[in-house]
Amino acid sequence: MDEHAQTGWLSRLISRRAVLTTTAVGLTAPAVATSGFVAPRSAAVAQAGTVKKVTIYAEALPGNLYGYGLEPGKATIPGPTLEVYEGDTLEITLVNNTDRRMSIHPHGVDYSTDSDGAPLNNSFNNPGETRVYTWRTREMTSAGDGSRRFMPGSAGYWHYHDHAMGTDHGTLGIARGLYGALVVRRRGDLLPDKQFVVVFNEMSINNQVAPNTPIFEADLGQRVEWIAIGHGNQFHTFHLHAHRWADNRTGMLEGPADPSQVIDNKDLNPGSSFGFQVIAGEGVGPGAWMYHCHVQTHSETGMSGIFLVRNADGTMPAGAQEAIDRFRGHPHGSADPGAATAPTQQHGHH
Amino acid sequence: MDEHAQTGWLSRLISRRAVLTTTAVGLTAPAVATSGFVAPRSAAVAQAGTVKKVTIYAEALPGNLYGYGLEPGKATIPGPTLEVYEGDTLEITLVNNTDRRMSIHPHGVDYSTDSDGAPLNNSFNNPGETRVYTWRTREMTSAGDGSRRFMPGSAGYWHYHDHAMGTDHGTLGIARGLYGALVVRRRGDLLPDKQFVVVFNEMSINNQVAPNTPIFEADLGQRVEWIAIGHGNQFHTFHLHAHRWADNRTGMLEGPADPSQVIDNKDLNPGSSFGFQVIAGEGVGPGAWMYHCHVQTHSETGMSGIFLVRNADGTMPAGAQEAIDRFRGHPHGSADPGAATAPTQQHGHH
Amino acid sequence: MDEHAQTGWLSRLISRRAVLTTTAVGLTAPAVATSGFVAPRSAAVAQAGTVKKVTIYAEALPGNLYGYGLEPGKATIPGPTLEVYEGDTLEITLVNNTDRRMSIHPHGVDYSTDSDGAPLNNSFNNPGETRVYTWRTREMTSAGDGSRRFMPGSAGYWHYHDHAMGTDHGTLGIARGLYGALVVRRRGDLLPDKQFVVVFNEMSINNQVAPNTPIFEADLGQRVEWIAIGHGNQFHTFHLHAHRWADNRTGMLEGPADPSQVIDNKDLNPGSSFGFQVIAGEGVGPGAWMYHCHVQTHSETGMSGIFLVRNADGTMPAGAQEAIDRFRGHPHGSADPGAATAPTQQHGHH
């Protein structure tokens, strides 16, 4: 790899961080940004919550792809991460700037049939059409039988995706990039310093294949939130080197008696999602750590990327640049050559 | 779709409900029906429990299928849902009215080798043969090490299936419809108003493909229990629109500190099963909600159905009939054309 | 099956048990063997722990296979089970006696980039090379936010494998047998009497296909620990007849309110692992119980074996020998004929 290529890679990283900051101000965790506090976990009583209005633009992207964005001309793959607290409502004005029928369908939240995003319920945007989708969330509520049981609330690492392009299940839209993360937090949840979204979509990561897959960056000791989403027709397993998490809602143990299995490899199949927080480099130090699908042929043909843990002061740790060069210099199979030119999205909490 | 077709569909729904009532009287939750009480959760002491005797008839069905039934000539796919409390014993007299070797093999319960249902243990019915299989259940018991640990009891959303037709693993019997749900409840568990069984079997749902897949019905606010079972050679993910559940034993949170992830999409692979309860339409209202495999080609080729949440008074909600017509009018791939004529089974708790 | 074949089978069993005992003394649970006590669960404070030094030899095996072993000429598939308590460090001297590049990469534990085992970080053994890999473990630590949350510790049923032979992901090494189990225990965990390792690797179990798959043996009432690991390119589900476990870290309920689902069938996909303990034959009695992949074509073509529960006094239960003869007499597809000649590894706690 010559110097020019390296510079190109660095400038891309810098521009990504710029996008990131803009995105964070624009949308990520507005509840925190506007209210400035995190309430202690409330009793299981539904709260009125905030209504957040967001306009999302669906657009064509180079390479025969599509993306969702918060401004015209700013669509990314994955789309913007939407984030609320239990009790909040998201009112999404979806502007369809594509020439195909499409929609937005969420997992994990409450919506009436007209916000289903499914053609079954006649809920989609025709080409050029604008339509409002309303997603509501709630806290857990007593099961009403005098026991300690609760009907679950909405908190979770969820996702949204097209459900109308190409077929009644949005198969074309999903394949071409119309998906993103949706985080619903419970009061008292820990907020991360950084947030990464990894979508195993058919044989790609975020519609990219190695070496063009995302290099996710954090400084040693930062609290990093990973959100993993599966799409397509293949089965996958998400593996992260040198970090692990509890296989539950938050990735942390909810007390010393939490029985959850601790894992570093998890099934990530179509329609499923999960999230967790780790402390970057905790117990292992900085470096270039692999994340990849653990299905062997999948990692071999491009479903592999790098989690770059920098030193605590943000400088490059010894050996990391060499590892990145090694990664980028390797030939990999390319499942979707056009995908390499599409804009991608990353964001953090500051 | 013309008016005649609609009428045909409605009458089919009505006759399904009739079957349902009969089934409920005949078998579902006899512990409740006969004892008339639900005991508070007992201490972790095994109870003598009740011995329930059931006769099951295995029979050929149209379309080269097979089914289990509670009476001759009444076999369904899936077979009858068997339900007991921890501590109870099920004594099953299996009458093989087919011309092939077959058996019944349960998941989750206790049985001696002669009730294994596996040819390995010479445990099967020859053609025309009647054989008794005994399944025992138990409550959790202390691990015996002075800790708070317990060896698990039998409570769960389990299933049963043939283990002898065609091969030593029952591959032919399972493919042709010889499977059903088995529910073992813990004392104090909440009982549902309705109960649906969804079996993702190879590329079908209950050996049907859309638009002939089940339309499961409930009234707004009813407590609905879903039991999902996987079979065959494909991997699947079960997704339900507009409803979600905790990824644990009951689908509810067992207290405010229950760490379980809340999900609306879950892997449903061969031999696995899970169950959960939702309040029909809670927070989202009535309507025709999709349930489907989230593997894109699977949903496209027929692994999709409808959860019809009626108004609280049982009337049809606005737009629901149009959605059903849309669903039934669409062409779908047909993985098993003969399957469309087979009787199917649904049941509820009243 | 003639008498000679049976004798051959019995002598193989006996020699396995011999290997077993040697293995146990050599490595399994050295913390227990050397310290002779199990400490009560400590507060969430990291302990200095013990440094355990182990030399592992990677070697070619007959049938174009490879294995890890604790002595030259003693490589097995799977390799030796490595076992520590949270807080301990494993210092592994890996001697590469093969003529290929290879490494050892662990799941679940802490390691610096130079112990990653990945070519990305230049962490591997060239042919003939010896290299030290250091794996550290830790107890859970407070999340530091004043809540009851904890960042997870290292305890789990993990595994290790090659990450460098053939490709940068160790695809060839894994396919040919370079894998094993890694157990990290929490203080207070129950220790088993017997321990079995089952690796679903592509279309084999421990690189064997039926009827050459392991026959795992225990006496009625013994506490048996199963460790299941997935590898390769296929999806699998692990099913055990007549026994079940909680789907959490230990397989037991961590108190009467533990919400974990109880299961007897679990996804076992590439890179994943889990473990659990059962009491052999509890509630069901002795006998020859099947364990198998529940994907129908996988069980049919060789992914099936036997869990032989002997009588409490170690004698053969009625019908068990006949079942084993039936199993061994059946023709099965052979995915990897050469595999049948490779040494295999089993071990227990005494």
Short mmCIF file of C-alpha atoms in Angstrom, two decimals, chain A residues 119-345:
data_model
loop_
_atom_site.label_atom_id
_atom_site.label_comp_id
_atom_site.label_asym_id
_atom_site.label_seq_id
_atom_site.Cartn_x
_atom_site.Cartn_y
_atom_site.Cartn_z
CA PRO A 119 -48.14 -3.58 1.84
CA LEU A 120 -50.46 -6.04 3.59
CA ASN A 121 -51.85 -3.03 5.42
CA ASN A 122 -51.48 -0.67 2.49
CA SER A 123 -48.79 1.08 4.53
CA PHE A 124 -46.01 2.33 2.22
CA ASN A 125 -44.83 5.31 0.18
CA ASN A 126 -45.36 5.35 -3.55
CA PRO A 127 -42.52 6.86 -5.60
CA GLY A 128 -42.15 10.53 -4.68
CA GLU A 129 -44.70 10.23 -1.86
CA THR A 130 -44.31 11.54 1.70
CA ARG A 131 -45.97 9.65 4.55
CA VAL A 132 -45.94 9.86 8.34
CA TYR A 133 -45.20 6.77 10.46
CA THR A 134 -45.75 6.90 14.22
CA TRP A 135 -43.85 4.62 16.58
CA ARG A 136 -44.77 4.55 20.26
CA THR A 137 -42.85 3.00 23.15
CA ARG A 138 -43.72 2.06 26.72
CA GLU A 139 -42.33 0.88 30.02
CA MET A 140 -42.98 -2.57 31.41
CA THR A 141 -46.37 -3.03 33.06
CA SER A 142 -47.55 -5.46 35.71
CA ALA A 143 -48.94 -8.69 34.31
CA GLY A 144 -51.96 -8.03 36.51
CA ASP A 145 -52.11 -11.40 38.23
CA GLY A 146 -50.78 -10.36 41.60
CA SER A 147 -47.40 -11.86 40.82
CA ARG A 148 -44.11 -10.05 40.27
CA ARG A 149 -44.46 -10.65 36.54
CA PHE A 150 -44.37 -7.83 34.03
CA MET A 151 -45.38 -7.55 30.42
CA PRO A 152 -42.17 -6.37 28.72
CA GLY A 153 -41.59 -2.73 27.84
CA SER A 154 -40.03 -1.51 24.60
CA ALA A 155 -36.40 -1.20 25.68
CA GLY A 156 -34.02 -2.96 23.36
CA TYR A 157 -31.52 -2.77 20.54
CA TRP A 158 -33.97 -2.89 17.65
CA HIS A 159 -33.87 -1.97 14.00
CA TYR A 160 -35.95 -0.65 11.12
CA HIS A 161 -36.02 -1.55 7.46
CA ASP A 162 -37.96 -1.25 4.22
CA HIS A 163 -40.91 -3.63 3.91
CA ALA A 164 -42.23 -2.73 0.44
CA MET A 165 -39.53 -2.36 -2.22
CA GLY A 166 -39.51 -5.10 -4.82
CA THR A 167 -41.80 -7.42 -2.89
CA ASP A 168 -44.35 -7.31 -0.06
CA HIS A 169 -41.49 -8.12 2.32
CA GLY A 170 -39.10 -5.39 1.14
CA THR A 171 -36.57 -7.92 -0.05
CA LEU A 172 -35.08 -5.60 -2.66
CA GLY A 173 -34.98 -2.59 -0.38
CA ILE A 174 -33.21 -4.50 2.37
CA ALA A 175 -30.72 -6.05 -0.03
CA ARG A 176 -29.90 -2.59 -1.38
CA GLY A 177 -29.32 -0.83 1.93
CA LEU A 178 -32.63 0.36 3.40
CA TYR A 179 -32.06 -0.50 7.06
CA GLY A 180 -30.82 1.06 10.29
CA ALA A 181 -30.67 0.74 14.07
CA LEU A 182 -33.37 1.75 16.56
CA VAL A 183 -32.43 1.99 20.24
CA VAL A 184 -35.05 2.20 22.97
CA ARG A 185 -33.50 2.82 26.37
CA ARG A 186 -34.88 2.18 29.82
CA ARG A 187 -34.52 5.02 32.37
CA GLY A 188 -31.22 4.50 34.13
CA ASP A 189 -29.49 2.74 31.24
CA LEU A 190 -25.84 3.59 30.83
CA LEU A 191 -25.05 5.80 27.83
CA PRO A 192 -22.05 4.94 25.67
CA ASP A 193 -19.21 7.15 24.46
CA LYS A 194 -19.28 5.54 21.03
CA GLN A 195 -21.86 3.57 19.10
CA PHE A 196 -21.26 1.20 16.18
CA VAL A 197 -23.85 -0.41 13.94
CA VAL A 198 -22.95 -3.70 12.23
CA VAL A 199 -25.43 -5.19 9.78
CA PHE A 200 -24.75 -8.66 8.44
CA ASN A 201 -26.76 -8.32 5.24
CA GLU A 202 -26.58 -11.36 3.00
CA MET A 203 -22.83 -11.76 2.41
CA SER A 204 -21.86 -8.19 3.34
CA ILE A 205 -21.30 -6.00 6.39
CA ASN A 206 -23.31 -2.80 5.92
CA ASN A 207 -23.37 -3.67 2.21
CA GLN A 208 -19.58 -3.62 2.11
CA VAL A 209 -17.09 -6.44 1.86
CA ALA A 210 -13.55 -6.51 3.20
CA PRO A 211 -11.31 -4.60 2.94
CA ASN A 212 -13.99 -1.90 2.58
CA THR A 213 -15.89 -2.92 5.70
CA PRO A 214 -16.03 -0.35 8.52
CA ILE A 215 -13.03 0.28 10.74
CA PHE A 216 -14.69 1.20 14.04
CA GLU A 217 -12.55 3.37 16.29
CA ALA A 218 -12.48 4.11 20.01
CA ASP A 219 -9.92 5.19 22.56
CA LEU A 220 -8.79 2.79 25.26
CA GLY A 221 -11.28 2.87 28.13
CA GLN A 222 -14.21 4.37 26.23
CA ARG A 223 -17.59 2.77 26.73
CA VAL A 224 -18.49 1.42 23.30
CA GLU A 225 -21.94 0.25 22.25
CA TRP A 226 -22.26 -2.31 19.48
CA ILE A 227 -25.57 -2.83 17.71
CA ALA A 228 -25.71 -5.92 15.52
CA ILE A 229 -28.48 -6.57 12.99
CA GLY A 230 -29.07 -9.49 10.62
CA HIS A 231 -30.69 -9.40 7.18
CA GLY A 232 -30.98 -11.45 4.02
CA ASN A 233 -31.02 -15.19 3.41
CA GLN A 234 -27.90 -16.48 5.13
CA PHE A 235 -27.28 -17.52 8.72
CA HIS A 236 -24.40 -15.74 10.47
CA THR A 237 -22.53 -15.57 13.77
CA PHE A 238 -21.08 -12.29 15.00
CA HIS A 239 -17.69 -12.59 16.72
CA LEU A 240 -15.62 -9.86 18.34
CA HIS A 241 -12.01 -10.51 19.35
CA ALA A 242 -10.79 -9.79 22.90
CA HIS A 243 -14.12 -8.46 24.23
CA ARG A 244 -17.22 -10.23 25.56
CA TRP A 245 -20.70 -9.47 26.85
CA ALA A 246 -23.64 -10.97 28.72
CA ASP A 247 -26.29 -12.50 26.48
CA ASN A 248 -29.14 -10.36 27.82
CA ARG A 249 -30.79 -6.98 27.21
CA THR A 250 -27.80 -4.75 27.99
CA GLY A 251 -24.75 -6.97 27.66
CA MET A 252 -23.95 -6.31 31.33
CA LEU A 253 -24.82 -8.46 34.33
CA GLU A 254 -27.81 -6.94 36.13
CA GLY A 255 -26.40 -7.97 39.52
CA PRO A 256 -24.11 -10.69 40.85
CA ALA A 257 -26.85 -13.32 40.50
CA ASP A 258 -27.72 -12.55 36.86
CA PRO A 259 -27.65 -16.06 35.31
CA SER A 260 -26.91 -14.89 31.75
CA GLN A 261 -24.30 -16.68 29.72
CA VAL A 262 -21.31 -14.50 28.83
CA ILE A 263 -20.45 -14.76 25.15
CA ASP A 264 -18.24 -13.34 22.40
CA ASN A 265 -19.99 -15.01 19.46
CA LYS A 266 -23.73 -14.86 18.75
CA ASP A 267 -26.15 -15.95 16.06
CA LEU A 268 -27.15 -13.00 13.90
CA ASN A 269 -29.87 -14.18 11.58
CA PRO A 270 -32.32 -12.29 9.35
CA GLY A 271 -34.61 -9.97 11.30
CA SER A 272 -32.75 -10.37 14.60
CA SER A 273 -30.73 -7.75 16.44
CA PHE A 274 -28.91 -7.33 19.71
CA GLY A 275 -26.63 -4.83 21.38
CA PHE A 276 -24.11 -4.63 24.15
CA GLN A 277 -21.55 -2.29 25.69
CA VAL A 278 -17.89 -3.03 26.26
CA ILE A 279 -15.02 -0.96 27.61
CA ALA A 280 -12.66 -0.62 24.65
CA GLY A 281 -9.53 -2.64 25.25
CA GLU A 282 -10.41 -3.49 28.85
CA GLY A 283 -8.03 -6.13 30.14
CA VAL A 284 -6.47 -6.55 26.72
CA GLY A 285 -5.06 -3.16 25.79
CA PRO A 286 -5.22 -1.16 22.58
CA GLY A 287 -4.78 -2.63 19.12
CA ALA A 288 -6.48 -3.64 15.91
CA TRP A 289 -9.04 -6.26 16.90
CA MET A 290 -11.01 -8.28 14.38
CA TYR A 291 -14.75 -8.51 14.26
CA HIS A 292 -16.16 -11.00 11.77
CA CYS A 293 -18.76 -13.56 10.92
CA HIS A 294 -17.49 -16.87 12.34
CA VAL A 295 -18.95 -18.93 9.49
CA GLN A 296 -15.65 -19.74 7.82
CA THR A 297 -16.56 -19.10 4.18
CA HIS A 298 -18.27 -15.87 5.18
CA SER A 299 -15.23 -14.43 6.94
CA GLU A 300 -13.03 -15.60 4.08
CA THR A 301 -15.10 -13.84 1.43
CA GLY A 302 -15.38 -10.45 3.06
CA MET A 303 -17.44 -10.48 6.27
CA SER A 304 -14.61 -9.23 8.44
CA GLY A 305 -13.59 -5.81 9.78
CA ILE A 306 -11.49 -4.05 12.39
CA PHE A 307 -12.25 -2.58 15.81
CA LEU A 308 -9.38 -0.14 16.27
CA VAL A 309 -8.77 0.58 19.95
CA ARG A 310 -6.41 3.57 20.07
CA ASN A 311 -4.32 4.52 23.05
CA ALA A 312 -6.17 6.46 25.76
CA ASP A 313 -4.79 9.72 24.38
CA GLY A 314 -6.05 8.92 20.88
CA THR A 315 -2.68 8.05 19.38
CA MET A 316 -2.12 4.94 17.30
CA PRO A 317 -0.97 1.92 19.30
CA ALA A 318 2.13 0.01 18.26
CA GLY A 319 1.45 -2.46 15.46
CA ALA A 320 -2.08 -1.24 14.70
CA GLN A 321 -1.27 0.57 11.47
CA GLU A 322 0.65 -2.48 10.25
CA ALA A 323 -2.38 -4.65 11.04
CA ILE A 324 -4.67 -2.29 9.14
CA ASP A 325 -2.32 -2.22 6.19
CA ARG A 326 -2.21 -6.01 6.27
CA PHE A 327 -6.00 -6.12 6.33
CA ARG A 328 -6.43 -3.65 3.50
CA GLY A 329 -3.68 -5.18 1.40
CA HIS A 330 -5.24 -8.62 1.39
CA PRO A 331 -7.35 -9.68 -1.54
CA HIS A 332 -10.89 -10.63 -0.51
CA GLY A 333 -13.79 -11.89 -2.50
CA SER A 334 -16.17 -9.09 -3.45
CA ALA A 335 -19.84 -10.00 -3.25
CA ASP A 336 -21.06 -6.64 -4.47
CA PRO A 337 -18.38 -4.55 -6.19
CA GLY A 338 -20.66 -1.56 -6.54
CA ALA A 339 -21.15 -1.45 -2.82
CA ALA A 340 -17.66 -0.17 -2.20
CA THR A 341 -18.59 3.32 -3.34
CA ALA A 342 -21.63 3.84 -1.13
CA PRO A 343 -21.54 6.33 1.73
CA THR A 344 -21.56 4.73 5.15
CA GLN A 345 -22.65 5.97 8.50
#
